[in-house]
PDB file of C-alpha atoms in Angstrom:
ATOM      1  CA  MET E 948     -16.795   2.409   2.584  1.00 45.00           C
ATOM      2  CA  SER E 949     -13.789   0.155   4.014  1.00 53.00           C
ATOM      3  CA  SER E 950     -11.742   1.342   6.985  1.00 81.00           C
ATOM      4  CA  ILE E 951      -8.115   1.771   5.915  1.00 93.00           C
ATOM      5  CA  PRO E 952      -6.171   4.322   7.939  1.00 97.00           C
ATOM      6  CA  LEU E 953      -5.105   7.034   5.689  1.00 97.00           C
ATOM      7  CA  PHE E 954      -1.443   7.127   6.679  1.00 98.00           C
ATOM      8  CA  GLY E 955       0.788   4.227   7.176  1.00 98.00           C
ATOM      9  CA  VAL E 956       4.482   3.331   6.556  1.00 98.00           C
ATOM     10  CA  GLY E 957       5.899   1.011   4.064  1.00 98.00           C
ATOM     11  CA  THR E 958       8.644  -1.709   4.538  1.00 98.00           C
ATOM     12  CA  PHE E 959       9.600  -1.928   0.612  1.00 97.00           C
ATOM     13  CA  ARG E 960      13.229  -2.979  -0.125  1.00 95.00           C
ATOM     14  CA  LEU E 961      14.067  -2.780   3.735  1.00 97.00           C
ATOM     15  CA  THR E 962      15.745  -5.512   5.375  1.00 97.00           C
ATOM     16  CA  GLY E 963      17.262  -6.385   8.686  1.00 97.00           C
ATOM     17  CA  GLN E 964      18.413  -3.945  10.883  1.00 98.00           C
ATOM     18  CA  ALA E 965      17.076  -1.121   8.570  1.00 97.00           C
ATOM     19  CA  ALA E 966      13.872  -2.881   8.578  1.00 98.00           C
ATOM     20  CA  ILE E 967      13.546  -3.078  12.598  1.00 98.00           C
ATOM     21  CA  ASP E 968      15.027   0.587  13.088  1.00 98.00           C
ATOM     22  CA  SER E 969      12.456   2.045  10.057  1.00 98.00           C
ATOM     23  CA  VAL E 970       9.307   0.447  11.887  1.00 98.00           C
ATOM     24  CA  ARG E 971      10.579   1.337  15.539  1.00 98.00           C
ATOM     25  CA  ASN E 972      11.484   5.223  14.799  1.00 98.00           C
ATOM     26  CA  ALA E 973       7.811   5.309  12.798  1.00 98.00           C
ATOM     27  CA  LEU E 974       6.256   4.167  15.603  1.00 98.00           C
ATOM     28  CA  ASP E 975       8.177   5.873  17.950  1.00 98.00           C
ATOM     29  CA  LEU E 976       7.100   9.022  15.963  1.00 98.00           C
ATOM     30  CA  GLY E 977       3.337   7.901  15.757  1.00 98.00           C
ATOM     31  CA  TYR E 978       2.723   5.739  13.267  1.00 98.00           C
ATOM     32  CA  ARG E 979       0.464   3.285  13.921  1.00 98.00           C
ATOM     33  CA  THR E 980      -0.129   1.313  10.595  1.00 98.00           C
ATOM     34  CA  ILE E 981       2.955  -0.645   8.944  1.00 98.00           C
ATOM     35  CA  ASP E 982       2.865  -2.191   5.475  1.00 98.00           C
ATOM     36  CA  THR E 983       4.676  -5.114   4.782  1.00 98.00           C
ATOM     37  CA  ALA E 984       4.821  -8.518   2.217  1.00 98.00           C
ATOM     38  CA  GLN E 985       5.776 -12.045   2.115  1.00 98.00           C
ATOM     39  CA  ILE E 986       8.053 -11.191  -0.805  1.00 98.00           C
ATOM     40  CA  TYR E 987       9.777  -8.283   1.199  1.00 98.00           C
ATOM     41  CA  GLY E 988      11.580 -11.034   3.669  1.00 98.00           C
ATOM     42  CA  ASN E 989      11.285  -8.616   6.633  1.00 98.00           C
ATOM     43  CA  GLU E 990       7.765  -9.934   8.506  1.00 98.00           C
ATOM     44  CA  ALA E 991      10.031 -11.437  10.981  1.00 98.00           C
ATOM     45  CA  GLU E 992      11.776  -7.662  11.964  1.00 98.00           C
ATOM     46  CA  VAL E 993       8.398  -5.843  11.595  1.00 98.00           C
ATOM     47  CA  GLY E 994       7.187  -8.475  14.256  1.00 98.00           C
ATOM     48  CA  GLN E 995      10.559  -7.755  16.385  1.00 98.00           C
ATOM     49  CA  ALA E 996       9.633  -3.828  15.953  1.00 98.00           C
ATOM     50  CA  VAL E 997       6.373  -4.305  17.079  1.00 98.00           C
ATOM     51  CA  ALA E 998       6.765  -6.403  19.933  1.00 97.00           C
ATOM     52  CA  GLU E 999       9.860  -4.164  21.055  1.00 97.00           C
ATOM     53  CA  SER E1000       7.807  -1.088  20.773  1.00 97.00           C
ATOM     54  CA  GLY E1001       5.206  -2.331  23.661  1.00 96.00           C
ATOM     55  CA  ILE E1002       2.614  -0.707  22.220  1.00 97.00           C
ATOM     56  CA  PRO E1003      -0.958  -2.898  22.582  1.00 97.00           C
ATOM     57  CA  ARG E1004      -1.504  -4.937  19.144  1.00 96.00           C
ATOM     58  CA  SER E1005      -5.177  -3.174  19.169  1.00 96.00           C
ATOM     59  CA  GLU E1006      -3.761   0.388  18.023  1.00 97.00           C
ATOM     60  CA  LEU E1007      -1.870  -1.101  15.473  1.00 98.00           C
ATOM     61  CA  PHE E1008      -2.916  -1.304  11.579  1.00 98.00           C
ATOM     62  CA  VAL E1009      -0.979  -4.085  10.117  1.00 98.00           C
ATOM     63  CA  THR E1010      -0.804  -5.318   6.757  1.00 98.00           C
ATOM     64  CA  THR E1011       0.428  -8.068   4.757  1.00 98.00           C
ATOM     65  CA  LYS E1012       0.537  -9.301   0.948  1.00 98.00           C
ATOM     66  CA  ILE E1013       0.502 -12.952   0.146  1.00 98.00           C
ATOM     67  CA  TRP E1014       2.995 -13.602  -2.645  1.00 98.00           C
ATOM     68  CA  THR E1015       2.303 -15.572  -5.846  1.00 97.00           C
ATOM     69  CA  ALA E1016       4.261 -19.089  -4.968  1.00 97.00           C
ATOM     70  CA  ASN E1017       0.813 -19.030  -2.220  1.00 98.00           C
ATOM     71  CA  TYR E1018      -1.930 -18.539  -4.276  1.00 98.00           C
ATOM     72  CA  GLY E1019      -3.029 -22.266  -4.325  1.00 97.00           C
ATOM     73  CA  GLN E1020      -6.012 -22.907  -2.343  1.00 97.00           C
ATOM     74  CA  GLU E1021      -3.828 -25.672   0.059  1.00 98.00           C
ATOM     75  CA  LYS E1022      -1.079 -22.929  -0.018  1.00 98.00           C
ATOM     76  CA  LEU E1023      -2.400 -19.363   0.871  1.00 98.00           C
ATOM     77  CA  VAL E1024      -3.793 -19.980   4.632  1.00 98.00           C
ATOM     78  CA  PRO E1025      -0.843 -21.784   5.686  1.00 98.00           C
ATOM     79  CA  SER E1026       1.535 -19.121   4.277  1.00 98.00           C
ATOM     80  CA  LEU E1027      -0.563 -16.891   6.160  1.00 98.00           C
ATOM     81  CA  ARG E1028      -0.009 -18.684   9.336  1.00 98.00           C
ATOM     82  CA  GLU E1029       3.586 -18.622   8.405  1.00 98.00           C
ATOM     83  CA  SER E1030       3.872 -14.732   8.504  1.00 98.00           C
ATOM     84  CA  LEU E1031       1.434 -14.654  11.769  1.00 98.00           C
ATOM     85  CA  LYS E1032       4.283 -16.522  13.432  1.00 98.00           C
ATOM     86  CA  LYS E1033       6.675 -14.072  12.059  1.00 98.00           C
ATOM     87  CA  LEU E1034       5.052 -11.267  12.784  1.00 98.00           C
ATOM     88  CA  ARG E1035       4.177 -12.570  16.479  1.00 98.00           C
ATOM     89  CA  SER E1036       0.651 -11.395  16.155  1.00 98.00           C
ATOM     90  CA  ASP E1037      -2.798 -13.694  16.133  1.00 98.00           C
ATOM     91  CA  TYR E1038      -4.216 -12.153  12.982  1.00 98.00           C
ATOM     92  CA  VAL E1039      -3.243  -9.324  10.490  1.00 98.00           C
ATOM     93  CA  ASP E1040      -5.532  -6.331   9.914  1.00 98.00           C
ATOM     94  CA  LEU E1041      -5.807  -6.722   5.922  1.00 98.00           C
ATOM     95  CA  THR E1042      -3.951  -9.234   3.824  1.00 98.00           C
ATOM     96  CA  LEU E1043      -3.529  -8.622   0.270  1.00 98.00           C
ATOM     97  CA  ILE E1044      -3.229 -10.511  -2.963  1.00 98.00           C
ATOM     98  CA  HIS E1045      -0.522  -9.062  -4.156  1.00 98.00           C
ATOM     99  CA  TRP E1046      -0.488  -9.163  -8.030  1.00 98.00           C
ATOM    100  CA  PRO E1047      -2.950 -10.631 -10.220  1.00 97.00           C
ATOM    101  CA  ALA E1048      -0.104 -12.558 -11.957  1.00 96.00           C
ATOM    102  CA  PRO E1049      -2.602 -14.090 -14.734  1.00 91.00           C
ATOM    103  CA  GLY E1050       0.611 -16.298 -15.943  1.00 83.00           C
ATOM    104  CA  ASN E1051       0.767 -18.073 -12.683  1.00 90.00           C
ATOM    105  CA  GLY E1052      -1.497 -20.867 -13.425  1.00 92.00           C
ATOM    106  CA  VAL E1053      -3.988 -20.216 -10.211  1.00 97.00           C
ATOM    107  CA  GLU E1054      -7.145 -18.756 -11.090  1.00 97.00           C
ATOM    108  CA  LEU E1055      -8.200 -15.513  -9.551  1.00 98.00           C
ATOM    109  CA  GLY E1056     -11.458 -17.143  -8.204  1.00 97.00           C
ATOM    110  CA  GLU E1057      -9.432 -19.938  -6.415  1.00 98.00           C
ATOM    111  CA  TYR E1058      -6.854 -17.407  -4.729  1.00 98.00           C
ATOM    112  CA  MET E1059      -9.707 -15.264  -3.836  1.00 98.00           C
ATOM    113  CA  THR E1060     -11.729 -17.647  -2.340  1.00 98.00           C
ATOM    114  CA  ALA E1061      -8.961 -18.809  -0.151  1.00 98.00           C
ATOM    115  CA  LEU E1062      -8.247 -15.037   0.730  1.00 98.00           C
ATOM    116  CA  ALA E1063     -11.929 -14.976   2.043  1.00 98.00           C
ATOM    117  CA  GLU E1064     -11.560 -18.132   3.808  1.00 98.00           C
ATOM    118  CA  ALA E1065      -8.386 -16.593   5.680  1.00 98.00           C
ATOM    119  CA  LYS E1066     -10.711 -13.874   6.610  1.00 98.00           C
ATOM    120  CA  ALA E1067     -13.338 -16.483   7.949  1.00 98.00           C
ATOM    121  CA  LEU E1068     -10.594 -18.149  10.199  1.00 98.00           C
ATOM    122  CA  GLY E1069      -9.972 -15.045  11.785  1.00 98.00           C
ATOM    123  CA  LEU E1070      -6.372 -14.844  10.457  1.00 98.00           C
ATOM    124  CA  THR E1071      -6.827 -11.454   8.856  1.00 98.00           C
ATOM    125  CA  ARG E1072      -9.581  -8.573   9.710  1.00 98.00           C
ATOM    126  CA  GLN E1073     -10.173  -7.440   6.144  1.00 98.00           C
ATOM    127  CA  ILE E1074      -9.072  -8.735   2.706  1.00 98.00           C
ATOM    128  CA  GLY E1075      -7.981  -7.042  -0.367  1.00 98.00           C
ATOM    129  CA  ILE E1076      -6.003  -6.927  -3.568  1.00 98.00           C
ATOM    130  CA  SER E1077      -2.903  -5.025  -5.170  1.00 98.00           C
ATOM    131  CA  ASN E1078      -2.057  -4.314  -8.685  1.00 98.00           C
ATOM    132  CA  PHE E1079      -5.388  -4.855 -10.020  1.00 98.00           C
ATOM    133  CA  ASN E1080      -6.852  -3.605 -13.185  1.00 98.00           C
ATOM    134  CA  ILE E1081     -10.682  -2.934 -13.732  1.00 98.00           C
ATOM    135  CA  GLU E1082     -11.318  -6.057 -15.075  1.00 98.00           C
ATOM    136  CA  LEU E1083      -9.261  -8.022 -12.575  1.00 98.00           C
ATOM    137  CA  THR E1084     -10.942  -5.918  -9.568  1.00 98.00           C
ATOM    138  CA  ARG E1085     -14.890  -6.503 -11.208  1.00 98.00           C
ATOM    139  CA  GLN E1086     -13.718 -10.444 -11.097  1.00 98.00           C
ATOM    140  CA  ALA E1087     -12.424 -10.163  -7.464  1.00 98.00           C
ATOM    141  CA  ILE E1088     -15.423  -8.701  -6.156  1.00 98.00           C
ATOM    142  CA  ALA E1089     -17.440 -11.372  -8.289  1.00 98.00           C
ATOM    143  CA  ALA E1090     -15.369 -13.933  -6.336  1.00 98.00           C
ATOM    144  CA  VAL E1091     -15.838 -12.777  -2.617  1.00 98.00           C
ATOM    145  CA  GLY E1092     -18.741 -10.396  -2.825  1.00 97.00           C
ATOM    146  CA  GLN E1093     -19.832  -6.935  -2.963  1.00 96.00           C
ATOM    147  CA  GLY E1094     -18.223  -5.196   0.046  1.00 96.00           C
ATOM    148  CA  GLU E1095     -15.740  -7.612   0.787  1.00 97.00           C
ATOM    149  CA  ILE E1096     -12.529  -6.100  -0.896  1.00 98.00           C
ATOM    150  CA  ALA E1097     -11.217  -3.220   1.373  1.00 98.00           C
ATOM    151  CA  THR E1098      -8.669  -1.485  -0.776  1.00 98.00           C
ATOM    152  CA  ASN E1099      -6.747  -2.027  -3.925  1.00 98.00           C
ATOM    153  CA  GLN E1100      -3.124  -1.141  -3.706  1.00 98.00           C
ATOM    154  CA  ILE E1101      -1.568   0.618  -6.769  1.00 98.00           C
ATOM    155  CA  GLU E1102       1.173   2.532  -7.781  1.00 98.00           C
ATOM    156  CA  LEU E1103       0.112   6.114  -8.067  1.00 98.00           C
ATOM    157  CA  SER E1104       1.976   9.322  -8.063  1.00 98.00           C
ATOM    158  CA  PRO E1105       1.453  12.645  -9.798  1.00 98.00           C
ATOM    159  CA  TYR E1106       3.413  11.300 -12.686  1.00 98.00           C
ATOM    160  CA  LEU E1107       0.578   8.209 -12.990  1.00 98.00           C
ATOM    161  CA  GLN E1108      -2.437   9.258 -11.563  1.00 98.00           C
ATOM    162  CA  ASN E1109      -4.451   6.360 -13.113  1.00 97.00           C
ATOM    163  CA  ARG E1110      -7.685   8.118 -13.234  1.00 97.00           C
ATOM    164  CA  GLN E1111      -9.842   5.242 -14.667  1.00 98.00           C
ATOM    165  CA  LEU E1112      -8.785   2.988 -12.098  1.00 98.00           C
ATOM    166  CA  THR E1113      -9.585   5.106  -8.985  1.00 98.00           C
ATOM    167  CA  ALA E1114     -12.723   6.575 -10.176  1.00 98.00           C
ATOM    168  CA  PHE E1115     -14.011   3.134 -10.465  1.00 98.00           C
ATOM    169  CA  LEU E1116     -12.771   1.903  -7.366  1.00 98.00           C
ATOM    170  CA  GLN E1117     -14.279   4.901  -5.288  1.00 96.00           C
ATOM    171  CA  ALA E1118     -17.530   4.035  -7.317  1.00 97.00           C
ATOM    172  CA  GLN E1119     -17.298   0.663  -5.790  1.00 97.00           C
ATOM    173  CA  GLY E1120     -16.620   1.853  -2.168  1.00 96.00           C
ATOM    174  CA  ILE E1121     -12.808  -0.088  -2.258  1.00 98.00           C
ATOM    175  CA  ALA E1122     -10.379   2.383  -0.714  1.00 98.00           C
ATOM    176  CA  VAL E1123      -7.476   3.579  -2.918  1.00 98.00           C
ATOM    177  CA  THR E1124      -4.295   2.654  -1.393  1.00 98.00           C
ATOM    178  CA  SER E1125      -1.181   4.388  -3.380  1.00 98.00           C
ATOM    179  CA  TYR E1126       2.367   3.359  -3.251  1.00 98.00           C
ATOM    180  CA  MET E1127       5.497   4.559  -4.707  1.00 97.00           C
ATOM    181  CA  THR E1128       3.635   7.985  -4.236  1.00 98.00           C
ATOM    182  CA  LEU E1129       7.286   9.776  -4.524  1.00 97.00           C
ATOM    183  CA  ALA E1130       7.867   7.803  -8.130  1.00 96.00           C
ATOM    184  CA  TYR E1131      11.177   6.203  -6.569  1.00 93.00           C
ATOM    185  CA  GLY E1132      11.957  10.166  -5.413  1.00 94.00           C
ATOM    186  CA  LYS E1133      11.913  11.060  -9.449  1.00 96.00           C
ATOM    187  CA  VAL E1134       9.050  13.695  -8.499  1.00 97.00           C
ATOM    188  CA  LEU E1135      11.400  14.918  -5.838  1.00 97.00           C
ATOM    189  CA  GLN E1136      13.234  17.035  -8.893  1.00 96.00           C
ATOM    190  CA  ASP E1137       9.612  18.514 -10.006  1.00 98.00           C
ATOM    191  CA  PRO E1138       9.853  22.112 -10.431  1.00 98.00           C
ATOM    192  CA  VAL E1139       5.613  22.401 -10.274  1.00 98.00           C
ATOM    193  CA  LEU E1140       5.829  20.501  -7.301  1.00 98.00           C
ATOM    194  CA  ALA E1141       8.769  22.534  -6.034  1.00 98.00           C
ATOM    195  CA  GLY E1142       6.815  25.604  -6.277  1.00 98.00           C
ATOM    196  CA  ILE E1143       3.870  24.246  -4.546  1.00 98.00           C
ATOM    197  CA  ALA E1144       6.206  23.429  -1.611  1.00 98.00           C
ATOM    198  CA  ALA E1145       7.868  26.779  -1.815  1.00 98.00           C
ATOM    199  CA  LYS E1146       4.382  28.722  -1.328  1.00 98.00           C
ATOM    200  CA  HIS E1147       3.422  26.463   1.681  1.00 98.00           C
ATOM    201  CA  GLN E1148       6.518  26.086   3.061  1.00 98.00           C
ATOM    202  CA  ALA E1149       6.755  22.508   2.821  1.00 98.00           C
ATOM    203  CA  THR E1150       8.818  19.447   1.268  1.00 98.00           C
ATOM    204  CA  VAL E1151       8.104  18.208  -2.193  1.00 98.00           C
ATOM    205  CA  ALA E1152       7.366  15.111  -0.721  1.00 98.00           C
ATOM    206  CA  GLN E1153       4.913  16.365   1.761  1.00 98.00           C
ATOM    207  CA  VAL E1154       3.158  17.871  -1.421  1.00 98.00           C
ATOM    208  CA  ALA E1155       3.009  14.581  -3.396  1.00 98.00           C
ATOM    209  CA  LEU E1156       1.366  12.748  -0.099  1.00 98.00           C
ATOM    210  CA  ALA E1157      -0.953  15.464   0.940  1.00 98.00           C
ATOM    211  CA  TRP E1158      -2.222  15.665  -3.033  1.00 98.00           C
ATOM    212  CA  ALA E1159      -2.897  11.881  -2.412  1.00 98.00           C
ATOM    213  CA  LEU E1160      -4.397  12.259   0.911  1.00 98.00           C
ATOM    214  CA  GLN E1161      -6.749  15.101  -0.650  1.00 97.00           C
ATOM    215  CA  GLN E1162      -8.194  12.520  -2.898  1.00 97.00           C
ATOM    216  CA  GLY E1163      -9.031  10.110  -0.279  1.00 97.00           C
ATOM    217  CA  TYR E1164      -6.469   7.938  -0.963  1.00 98.00           C
ATOM    218  CA  ALA E1165      -4.504   5.993   1.894  1.00 98.00           C
ATOM    219  CA  VAL E1166      -0.472   6.455   1.510  1.00 98.00           C
ATOM    220  CA  ILE E1167       2.782   4.104   2.847  1.00 98.00           C
ATOM    221  CA  PRO E1168       5.844   6.248   2.071  1.00 97.00           C
ATOM    222  CA  SER E1169       8.957   4.293   3.822  1.00 96.00           C
ATOM    223  CA  SER E1170      12.108   5.874   4.652  1.00 96.00           C
ATOM    224  CA  THR E1171      15.273   4.730   6.782  1.00 95.00           C
ATOM    225  CA  GLN E1172      15.937   8.247   8.256  1.00 96.00           C
ATOM    226  CA  ARG E1173      14.058   9.040  10.887  1.00 98.00           C
ATOM    227  CA  LYS E1174      13.908  12.799   9.737  1.00 98.00           C
ATOM    228  CA  ASN E1175      11.933  11.975   6.881  1.00 97.00           C
ATOM    229  CA  LEU E1176       9.776   9.644   8.470  1.00 98.00           C
ATOM    230  CA  ALA E1177       8.477  12.680  10.456  1.00 98.00           C
ATOM    231  CA  SER E1178       8.305  14.944   7.726  1.00 98.00           C
ATOM    232  CA  ASN E1179       6.326  12.610   5.520  1.00 98.00           C
ATOM    233  CA  LEU E1180       4.053  12.421   8.448  1.00 97.00           C
ATOM    234  CA  ARG E1181       3.570  16.101   8.353  1.00 97.00           C
ATOM    235  CA  ALA E1182       1.645  15.794   5.104  1.00 98.00           C
ATOM    236  CA  ILE E1183      -1.323  15.160   6.965  1.00 98.00           C
ATOM    237  CA  ASP E1184      -1.783  18.701   8.110  1.00 97.00           C
ATOM    238  CA  LEU E1185      -0.637  20.413   4.730  1.00 98.00           C
ATOM    239  CA  LYS E1186      -3.987  21.556   2.708  1.00 98.00           C
ATOM    240  CA  LEU E1187      -3.454  22.051  -0.812  1.00 98.00           C
ATOM    241  CA  ASP E1188      -6.035  24.508  -2.687  1.00 98.00           C
ATOM    242  CA  THR E1189      -7.798  24.276  -5.838  1.00 98.00           C
ATOM    243  CA  GLU E1190      -5.207  25.965  -7.559  1.00 98.00           C
ATOM    244  CA  ASP E1191      -2.459  23.349  -6.317  1.00 98.00           C
ATOM    245  CA  MET E1192      -4.490  20.413  -7.322  1.00 98.00           C
ATOM    246  CA  ALA E1193      -5.007  21.989 -10.446  1.00 98.00           C
ATOM    247  CA  LEU E1194      -1.146  22.125 -11.555  1.00 98.00           C
ATOM    248  CA  ILE E1195      -0.926  18.670  -9.911  1.00 98.00           C
ATOM    249  CA  ALA E1196      -3.235  17.140 -12.145  1.00 98.00           C
ATOM    250  CA  THR E1197      -1.250  18.652 -15.469  1.00 98.00           C
ATOM    251  CA  LEU E1198       1.546  16.353 -14.383  1.00 98.00           C
ATOM    252  CA  GLU E1199       0.258  12.973 -15.494  1.00 98.00           C
ATOM    253  CA  ARG E1200       2.282  11.090 -18.066  1.00 97.00           C
ATOM    254  CA  ASN E1201       1.349   7.644 -17.476  1.00 96.00           C
ATOM    255  CA  GLY E1202       5.203   7.159 -15.729  1.00 96.00           C
ATOM    256  CA  ARG E1203       4.787   3.728 -14.277  1.00 97.00           C
ATOM    257  CA  GLU E1204       7.670   2.468 -12.351  1.00 96.00           C
ATOM    258  CA  VAL E1205       6.886  -1.110 -11.495  1.00 96.00           C
ATOM    259  CA  ASN E1206       5.456  -3.325 -14.081  1.00 96.00           C
ATOM    260  CA  PRO E1207       6.746  -6.974 -13.654  1.00 96.00           C
ATOM    261  CA  GLU E1208       6.145  -9.365 -16.947  1.00 94.00           C
ATOM    262  CA  GLY E1209       3.985 -12.052 -15.795  1.00 93.00           C
ATOM    263  CA  LEU E1210       2.739 -10.792 -12.485  1.00 96.00           C
ATOM    264  CA  ALA E1211       1.408  -7.534 -13.808  1.00 97.00           C
ATOM    265  CA  PRO E1212      -2.089  -7.087 -15.562  1.00 96.00           C
ATOM    266  CA  VAL E1213      -2.668  -5.327 -18.676  1.00 95.00           C
ATOM    267  CA  TRP E1214      -3.096  -1.345 -17.321  1.00 96.00           C
ATOM    268  CA  ASP E1215      -6.219   0.538 -18.092  1.00 93.00           C
TER     269      ASP E1215
END
């Protein structure tokens, strides 16, 4: 199994000072895993917050994602070097292909090979994929070899449980990273989750995150609020029982929030 930390802080939609403050607060609270991406436009801010924290680079786990414009063999490695400059680091711990982008004009084999090259050059410790379905994950494994893909970062929440894909990934020894675990906040209003939260004297956000963690998924929730960053972290200690998990299983409704045309695959 790949070694992906189970709990990190996401930076999607955070820019400028908000990104710096969120990462600074997260590091201060004990987070050591940070997820960013080229398209987020905040790698420099993440790099600044990390540099100013004084935490040794070796104690951190930083992920970035290659954007579709940089998938070509001649573009991927230079774009990652650019990301590293912004992040003020010699390497990232994990680099992902952000979307399969079937209509992008760059073949999967080409960008996966370029990603493997980035790893061979020492620019990234591990490589992975994001938003890939079962078939495309199979093709990605074929391109870079069994055991090379550390994770598939996918949208997962109590409303989108993606059971076929997660079962396939786990059978392949590919870690599942869940993003949008709170479904843009939609699950926070859920009465079933609210009942479970009350039973455990927890928040609904903690319940949703604990649900993902208990299935062995990594989570990367983001927040601009220090108190929410601290609260989310406490999901690690929340243990849901069999009854709780069975109740959450009934919430599946294929509630996908993110499905950009031209970037997303045909979902399983």
